[in-house]
CSV table of C-alpha atoms in Angstrom, one decimal:
chain,number,residue,atom,x,y,z
A,1,MET,CA,126.1,168.5,125.1
A,2,LEU,CA,126.4,169.4,121.3
A,3,ILE,CA,126.0,166.3,118.9
A,4,LEU,CA,125.7,167.7,115.5
A,5,GLN,CA,126.2,170.8,113.7
A,6,THR,CA,125.1,171.2,110.3
A,7,ASP,CA,123.1,173.3,107.6
A,8,ARG,CA,119.4,173.0,107.5
A,9,ASP,CA,119.1,171.2,104.2
A,10,SER,CA,121.8,168.4,105.0
A,11,LEU,CA,119.5,167.1,107.9
A,12,LEU,CA,116.1,167.8,106.3
A,13,LYS,CA,116.8,165.9,102.9
A,14,PRO,CA,117.6,162.7,104.8
A,15,LEU,CA,114.9,163.3,107.1
A,16,GLN,CA,112.3,163.5,104.4
A,17,ALA,CA,113.3,160.5,102.9
A,18,VAL,CA,112.2,158.4,105.9
A,19,THR,CA,109.4,160.3,107.5
A,20,GLY,CA,106.8,159.5,104.9
A,21,ILE,CA,105.9,156.3,106.6
A,22,VAL,CA,105.7,157.8,110.1
A,23,GLU,CA,102.2,158.1,111.4
A,24,ARG,CA,101.7,161.3,113.6
A,25,LYS,CA,99.6,159.3,116.2
A,26,HIS,CA,100.7,155.8,116.5
A,27,THR,CA,99.5,153.0,119.3
A,28,LEU,CA,103.2,152.5,120.0
A,29,PRO,CA,104.5,156.2,120.5
A,30,ILE,CA,108.1,155.3,119.7
A,31,LEU,CA,106.9,154.6,116.1
A,32,SER,CA,106.1,158.3,115.8
A,33,ASN,CA,109.9,158.8,116.3
A,34,VAL,CA,113.0,158.9,113.9
A,35,LEU,CA,116.0,157.1,115.1
A,36,LEU,CA,119.1,159.2,114.5
A,37,GLU,CA,122.4,157.5,114.9
A,38,SER,CA,126.1,158.9,114.5
A,39,ARG,CA,128.8,156.3,113.9
A,40,ASN,CA,132.3,156.6,112.5
A,41,GLY,CA,131.5,160.4,111.6
A,42,VAL,CA,128.4,159.6,109.7
A,43,VAL,CA,124.7,160.4,110.7
A,44,GLN,CA,122.3,157.6,109.7
A,45,LEU,CA,118.3,157.9,109.9
A,46,LEU,CA,115.7,155.2,110.3
A,47,ALA,CA,112.0,155.1,110.5
A,48,THR,CA,109.6,152.1,110.6
A,49,ASP,CA,105.9,151.2,111.2
A,50,LEU,CA,106.9,147.5,111.5
A,51,GLU,CA,105.5,146.9,107.9
A,52,ILE,CA,107.9,149.1,105.9
A,53,GLN,CA,111.2,150.4,107.3
A,54,ILE,CA,113.6,153.0,105.6
A,55,HIS,CA,117.1,153.7,106.5
A,56,THR,CA,119.2,156.5,105.0
A,57,THR,CA,122.7,157.7,105.3
A,58,GLY,CA,123.0,161.4,106.1
A,59,MET,CA,125.5,163.9,106.7
A,60,GLU,CA,129.2,163.9,108.1
A,61,ASN,CA,129.5,164.5,111.8
A,62,ASP,CA,132.6,165.6,113.9
A,63,LYS,CA,131.1,166.0,117.3
A,64,GLY,CA,131.2,162.0,118.0
A,65,ASP,CA,128.7,159.3,118.2
A,66,PHE,CA,125.3,159.4,119.5
A,67,ARG,CA,121.8,157.4,119.3
A,68,ILE,CA,118.7,159.2,119.8
A,69,THR,CA,115.2,159.2,118.9
A,70,THR,CA,112.6,162.2,118.6
A,71,ASN,CA,109.5,162.9,117.0
A,72,ALA,CA,109.9,162.9,113.3
A,73,LYS,CA,107.0,165.1,112.1
A,74,LYS,CA,107.9,167.7,114.4
A,75,LEU,CA,111.6,167.8,113.6
A,76,GLN,CA,110.7,167.9,110.1
A,77,ASP,CA,108.2,170.6,110.5
A,78,ILE,CA,110.7,172.7,112.4
A,79,LEU,CA,113.4,172.4,109.8
A,80,ARG,CA,110.9,173.2,106.9
A,81,ALA,CA,110.1,176.5,108.9
A,82,LEU,CA,113.7,177.4,109.1
A,83,PRO,CA,115.1,179.9,106.7
A,84,ASP,CA,117.1,178.2,103.7
A,85,GLY,CA,121.0,178.0,104.6
A,86,ALA,CA,120.4,178.2,108.3
A,87,ILE,CA,123.0,176.6,110.7
A,88,VAL,CA,121.3,174.0,112.9
A,89,GLN,CA,122.5,172.6,116.1
A,90,LEU,CA,121.4,169.6,118.1
A,91,GLU,CA,122.1,169.4,121.7
A,92,GLN,CA,121.1,166.6,123.9
A,93,ALA,CA,120.5,166.7,127.8
A,94,ASP,CA,118.6,163.9,129.8
A,95,ASN,CA,115.5,163.1,127.7
A,96,ARG,CA,115.5,166.3,125.9
A,97,LEU,CA,116.8,167.3,122.4
A,98,THR,CA,117.5,171.2,122.0
A,99,LEU,CA,117.5,172.2,118.2
A,100,LYS,CA,119.1,175.8,117.9
A,101,ALA,CA,119.2,177.9,114.7
A,102,GLY,CA,120.0,181.7,114.9
A,103,LYS,CA,117.9,183.0,117.6
A,104,SER,CA,115.3,180.2,117.3
A,105,ARG,CA,115.5,177.3,119.9
A,106,PHE,CA,113.1,174.1,120.2
A,107,ASN,CA,113.0,171.6,123.1
A,108,LEU,CA,111.9,168.2,121.8
A,109,GLN,CA,111.1,165.1,123.9
A,110,MET,CA,113.2,161.8,123.2
A,111,LEU,CA,112.5,158.5,123.9
A,112,PRO,CA,115.1,155.8,124.5
A,113,ALA,CA,116.9,154.5,121.4
A,114,ASP,CA,117.2,151.0,122.9
A,115,ASP,CA,113.4,150.8,122.9
A,116,PHE,CA,113.3,151.6,119.2
A,117,PRO,CA,112.0,148.5,117.3
A,118,THR,CA,113.3,147.6,113.9
A,119,MET,CA,112.2,145.0,111.4
A,120,ASN,CA,114.2,141.4,111.3
A,121,VAL,CA,115.5,141.7,107.8
A,122,GLU,CA,116.6,138.6,106.1
A,123,SER,CA,120.2,138.6,104.9
A,124,SER,CA,120.2,136.6,101.8
A,125,ALA,CA,117.9,137.4,98.9
A,126,GLN,CA,116.0,134.7,96.6
A,127,ILE,CA,116.3,137.2,93.5
A,128,ALA,CA,118.3,140.3,92.9
A,129,PHE,CA,118.6,142.6,90.0
A,130,SER,CA,119.1,146.1,89.0
A,131,LEU,CA,117.4,148.8,86.6
A,132,THR,CA,117.6,152.5,86.3
A,133,GLN,CA,115.4,154.4,88.7
A,134,GLU,CA,113.8,156.2,85.5
A,135,ALA,CA,112.8,152.8,84.1
A,136,LEU,CA,111.3,151.6,87.5
A,137,LYS,CA,109.5,155.0,88.0
A,138,ASN,CA,108.0,154.9,84.6
A,139,LEU,CA,106.7,151.3,85.4
A,140,ILE,CA,105.2,152.4,88.6
A,141,SER,CA,103.6,155.7,87.0
A,142,GLN,CA,102.0,153.4,84.4
A,143,VAL,CA,99.9,151.1,86.8
A,144,GLN,CA,99.9,152.7,90.4
A,145,TYR,CA,96.7,154.4,89.8
A,146,SER,CA,94.7,151.2,89.3
A,147,MET,CA,95.6,149.8,92.9
A,148,ALA,CA,92.6,149.5,95.1
A,149,VAL,CA,92.0,151.8,98.2
A,150,GLN,CA,90.9,149.8,101.4
A,151,ASP,CA,89.2,146.9,99.5
A,152,ILE,CA,88.2,144.0,101.4
A,153,ARG,CA,90.3,141.9,99.1
A,154,PHE,CA,93.3,143.0,100.5
A,155,TYR,CA,95.6,141.7,98.0
A,156,LEU,CA,94.3,144.3,95.6
A,157,ASN,CA,95.4,147.0,98.0
A,158,GLY,CA,98.9,146.8,96.4
A,159,LEU,CA,100.8,146.0,93.2
A,160,LEU,CA,101.9,142.9,91.9
A,161,MET,CA,105.7,142.8,91.1
A,162,GLN,CA,106.4,139.7,89.0
A,163,VAL,CA,109.8,138.6,87.7
A,164,GLU,CA,110.0,135.9,85.1
A,165,ASP,CA,113.2,135.2,82.8
A,166,ASN,CA,114.4,138.4,81.8
A,167,GLN,CA,111.1,140.4,82.4
A,168,LEU,CA,110.0,142.5,85.3
A,169,ARG,CA,106.1,143.1,85.4
A,170,LEU,CA,103.9,145.2,87.5
A,171,VAL,CA,100.3,144.8,87.6
A,172,ALA,CA,97.6,146.7,89.6
A,173,THR,CA,93.8,146.2,89.6
A,174,ASP,CA,90.8,147.5,91.8
A,175,GLY,CA,88.5,144.9,90.3
A,176,HIS,CA,87.1,147.3,87.6
A,177,ARG,CA,90.2,148.3,85.6
A,178,LEU,CA,93.7,146.7,85.4
A,179,ALA,CA,96.9,148.3,84.4
A,180,TYR,CA,100.0,146.2,83.3
A,181,ALA,CA,103.5,147.3,82.2
A,182,SER,CA,106.7,145.3,81.8
A,183,GLU,CA,110.4,146.1,81.4
A,184,THR,CA,113.4,143.8,80.2
A,185,ILE,CA,116.1,143.5,82.9
A,186,GLU,CA,119.5,141.6,83.1
A,187,GLY,CA,119.3,138.1,84.1
A,188,ASN,CA,117.2,134.8,83.7
A,189,PHE,CA,115.0,134.2,86.7
A,190,ALA,CA,112.2,131.7,87.8
A,191,LYS,CA,108.8,133.1,87.8
A,192,THR,CA,108.2,134.8,91.2
A,193,ASP,CA,105.5,137.0,92.5
A,194,VAL,CA,105.3,139.4,95.2
A,195,ILE,CA,102.6,141.9,96.2
A,196,LEU,CA,103.7,145.3,97.4
A,197,PRO,CA,101.4,147.3,99.8
A,198,ARG,CA,100.4,150.5,98.6
A,199,LYS,CA,102.4,152.5,101.2
A,200,THR,CA,105.5,150.8,99.8
A,201,VAL,CA,104.8,151.7,96.3
A,202,LEU,CA,104.0,155.4,97.2
A,203,GLU,CA,107.2,155.6,99.3
A,204,LEU,CA,109.5,154.0,96.5
A,205,ASN,CA,108.0,156.2,93.9
A,206,LYS,CA,109.1,159.2,95.9
A,207,LEU,CA,112.6,158.0,96.2
A,208,LEU,CA,113.1,157.4,92.4
A,209,ASN,CA,114.7,160.9,91.9
A,210,GLN,CA,117.8,160.2,90.1
A,211,ALA,CA,116.9,159.1,86.7
A,212,ASN,CA,120.2,157.7,85.4
A,213,GLU,CA,121.4,156.1,88.7
A,214,ASN,CA,120.5,152.3,89.3
A,215,ILE,CA,118.2,150.8,91.9
A,216,THR,CA,118.7,147.4,93.3
A,217,VAL,CA,115.6,145.2,93.9
A,218,GLU,CA,115.9,142.1,96.2
A,219,LEU,CA,113.1,139.7,96.9
A,220,LEU,CA,113.7,138.0,100.1
A,221,ASN,CA,111.3,135.3,101.6
A,222,ASN,CA,108.5,137.6,102.9
A,223,GLN,CA,110.1,140.8,102.2
A,224,VAL,CA,111.2,142.9,99.5
A,225,ARG,CA,114.3,145.3,99.7
A,226,PHE,CA,115.2,148.3,97.5
A,227,THR,CA,118.4,150.1,97.6
A,228,CYS,CA,119.4,153.4,96.1
A,229,ASN,CA,120.7,156.9,96.5
A,230,GLY,CA,122.1,156.0,100.1
A,231,THR,CA,118.7,154.6,101.2
A,232,VAL,CA,117.3,151.3,101.9
A,233,ILE,CA,113.6,150.5,102.0
A,234,VAL,CA,112.6,147.1,103.4
A,235,SER,CA,108.9,146.1,103.2
A,236,LYS,CA,107.0,143.3,104.2
A,237,VAL,CA,104.9,141.9,101.2
A,238,ILE,CA,101.1,141.2,100.9
A,239,ASP,CA,100.2,137.4,101.9
A,240,GLY,CA,97.7,136.5,99.2
A,241,LYS,CA,97.1,135.4,95.6
A,242,PHE,CA,96.8,138.1,93.0
A,243,PRO,CA,94.4,137.5,90.3
A,244,ASP,CA,95.5,136.0,87.1
A,245,TYR,CA,95.8,139.0,84.8
A,246,ASN,CA,96.1,137.1,81.7
A,247,ARG,CA,92.6,136.1,81.7
A,248,VAL,CA,91.4,139.6,82.4
A,249,ILE,CA,93.1,141.1,79.3
A,250,PRO,CA,90.9,140.5,76.1
A,251,LEU,CA,92.5,139.1,73.0
A,252,ASP,CA,89.7,139.2,70.6
A,253,ASN,CA,88.4,143.0,70.6
A,254,ASP,CA,88.2,143.8,67.0
A,255,ARG,CA,86.5,147.2,66.7
A,256,ILE,CA,89.7,149.2,67.0
A,257,PHE,CA,90.8,152.7,66.3
A,258,VAL,CA,94.0,154.9,67.2
A,259,ILE,CA,93.5,158.6,68.8
A,260,SER,CA,95.6,161.3,69.8
A,261,ARG,CA,96.1,160.8,73.4
A,262,THR,CA,96.3,164.6,74.4
A,263,ALA,CA,93.1,165.3,72.2
A,264,LEU,CA,91.2,162.3,73.9
A,265,LEU,CA,92.5,163.5,77.3
A,266,GLY,CA,91.4,167.2,76.8
A,267,ALA,CA,88.1,166.2,75.5
A,268,LEU,CA,87.4,163.9,78.6
A,269,GLU,CA,88.6,166.6,80.8
A,270,ARG,CA,86.5,169.3,79.7
A,271,SER,CA,83.2,166.9,79.5
A,272,ALA,CA,84.0,165.8,83.1
A,273,ILE,CA,83.3,169.2,84.2
A,274,LEU,CA,79.6,168.2,83.9
A,275,ALA,CA,79.8,164.6,84.7
A,276,ASN,CA,77.6,163.2,87.6
A,277,GLU,CA,79.5,163.7,90.6
A,278,LYS,CA,78.7,160.6,92.2
A,279,PHE,CA,78.9,158.1,89.2
A,280,ARG,CA,81.3,160.0,87.0
A,281,GLY,CA,79.9,158.4,83.7
A,282,VAL,CA,80.9,159.3,80.2
A,283,LYS,CA,79.7,158.0,77.2
A,284,LEU,CA,81.6,157.2,73.9
A,285,PHE,CA,79.9,157.0,70.6
A,286,ALA,CA,82.1,155.9,67.9
A,287,SER,CA,80.9,155.8,64.0
A,288,ALA,CA,82.6,156.2,60.6
A,289,GLY,CA,85.3,158.8,61.1
A,290,LEU,CA,84.0,160.1,64.3
A,291,LEU,CA,84.1,159.7,68.2
A,292,ARG,CA,81.7,161.7,70.4
A,293,VAL,CA,82.3,162.0,74.1
A,294,SER,CA,79.3,162.9,76.1
A,295,CYS,CA,78.5,163.5,79.9
A,296,THR,CA,75.4,164.3,81.5
A,297,ASN,CA,74.4,165.2,85.3
A,298,ASN,CA,71.3,165.4,87.5
A,299,GLU,CA,70.8,169.2,86.7
A,300,GLN,CA,70.1,168.0,82.9
A,301,GLU,CA,73.5,169.7,81.9
A,302,GLU,CA,75.4,168.1,79.0
A,303,ALA,CA,78.7,168.4,77.5
A,304,GLN,CA,79.6,166.9,74.1
A,305,GLU,CA,83.0,166.8,72.2
A,306,GLU,CA,83.7,165.4,68.6
A,307,LEU,CA,87.1,163.9,67.6
A,308,GLU,CA,88.0,162.8,64.2
A,309,ILE,CA,89.2,159.2,64.1
A,310,ALA,CA,90.3,156.8,61.3
A,311,TYR,CA,87.5,154.0,62.0
A,312,GLN,CA,85.2,152.4,59.6
A,313,GLY,CA,83.7,149.8,61.7
A,314,ASP,CA,80.3,149.3,63.2
A,315,GLU,CA,78.8,152.0,65.2
A,316,LEU,CA,79.3,151.5,69.2
A,317,GLU,CA,78.2,153.0,72.2
A,318,VAL,CA,79.8,152.4,75.6
A,319,SER,CA,80.0,154.1,79.0
A,320,PHE,CA,82.9,154.3,81.5
A,321,ASN,CA,83.8,155.8,84.6
A,322,ILE,CA,85.5,158.9,83.4
A,323,ASN,CA,88.3,158.6,85.8
A,324,TYR,CA,89.3,155.2,84.5
A,325,LEU,CA,90.2,156.7,81.2
A,326,THR,CA,91.7,160.0,82.6
A,327,ASP,CA,93.9,158.3,85.0
A,328,MET,CA,95.5,156.1,82.3
A,329,LEU,CA,95.8,158.9,79.8
A,330,ARG,CA,97.6,161.2,82.4
A,331,ASN,CA,100.0,158.4,83.3
A,332,ILE,CA,101.4,157.2,79.9
A,333,HIS,CA,103.7,159.3,77.7
A,334,SER,CA,102.9,158.7,74.2
A,335,ASP,CA,101.4,160.6,71.2
A,336,ASP,CA,98.6,158.2,70.6
A,337,VAL,CA,96.6,155.6,72.4
A,338,GLN,CA,94.7,152.5,70.8
A,339,LEU,CA,91.1,151.5,71.9
A,340,ALA,CA,90.0,148.2,71.2
A,341,PHE,CA,86.2,147.3,71.6
A,342,GLY,CA,84.5,143.9,71.8
A,343,ASN,CA,81.3,142.9,69.9
A,344,ASP,CA,79.8,143.0,73.2
A,345,ILE,CA,79.6,146.3,74.8
A,346,ASN,CA,79.5,144.7,78.4
A,347,LYS,CA,82.7,143.3,77.6
A,348,SER,CA,86.0,145.1,78.9
A,349,THR,CA,87.8,147.5,76.6
A,350,LEU,CA,91.6,147.1,76.0
A,351,LEU,CA,93.7,150.3,75.8
A,352,THR,CA,97.2,150.1,74.5
A,353,VAL,CA,100.0,152.2,72.9
A,354,PRO,CA,100.6,151.4,69.5
A,355,ASN,CA,103.7,149.3,68.6
A,356,GLN,CA,104.3,149.1,72.6
A,357,PRO,CA,103.4,145.6,73.8
A,358,ASN,CA,104.7,146.3,77.2
A,359,PHE,CA,101.6,148.4,78.2
A,360,LYS,CA,98.3,147.1,78.5
A,361,TYR,CA,95.1,148.7,80.3
A,362,VAL,CA,91.8,147.2,80.8
A,363,ALA,CA,88.7,148.9,81.7
A,364,MET,CA,85.1,147.7,82.5
A,365,PRO,CA,82.2,149.7,81.0
A,366,MET,CA,79.5,150.7,83.2
A,367,LYS,CA,75.9,151.4,82.7
A,368,ILE,CA,74.3,154.9,82.8
């Protein structure tokens, strides 16, 4: 029985919006599937891993109602492999889904749609607000690289979203560096914190592809819901207490200079070629009017770069993991960056954008 006929891209685009959270191999096999449902002439797609759930509205359908599940990644791979503009037909028979396109034919296994689990989503939100997708994407890009990866302190494997008064703040840290960014939003809210899982942050960032369109953010009891572009992401939040980021941000670093972001990034990227592959260390030497960047490795090779800076303070020498600096410089969009060092070289360094108090980045030095 023919249940859907459409062009390849009309099915592939909504499928790609939901399949990012699907694991190819799952202990519960049906969670490797996507739920396709046609109601009232519109096809909807849903995927979940029971921690995060994505639901999107797809194409129109005049072939009647249906509700099926099939392997999400295999269906996506097939559609990707078909030529642009191909007309796709889906036929359902027993527990098989047949996909036809031109002279190509694929038989896919289905599992009962009634067995497909979905998250229980709370209906009422404690806090709800909207902002442009571009604004949220910029916030995420400025901080997400500082999230921890598989840290035993599970609350660091995510991103703090804090709402207070008319401010939305995002903070991420892995214990060695911390990134903070904020944006003004409409409303006046009581201070509320949630920790978004890493997977949620990555999927949300992919969804934000229509810069001038709004996204609605709703903080539920133990969940958060994002709605935009006809797609809804619902995610559980990490149950834990995020570190007090205000205690980490140094306020009295007084050895300060401003430098071109692109010039510093270029010097670091070139120097990184000869950095120790394991420790990734870089030394910064600052003296009157000059910043020297230096990397060495176990083969006694060395890279040196010199940059002019407007600095007349005491000489200083400090070392960092070079990735901590390049990650930040690649993800902010400004002409200049300001570095503020303390009198103690073992103290954290504050990197900011001149005249932009809504971004702060803290990097701990390392010993080489």
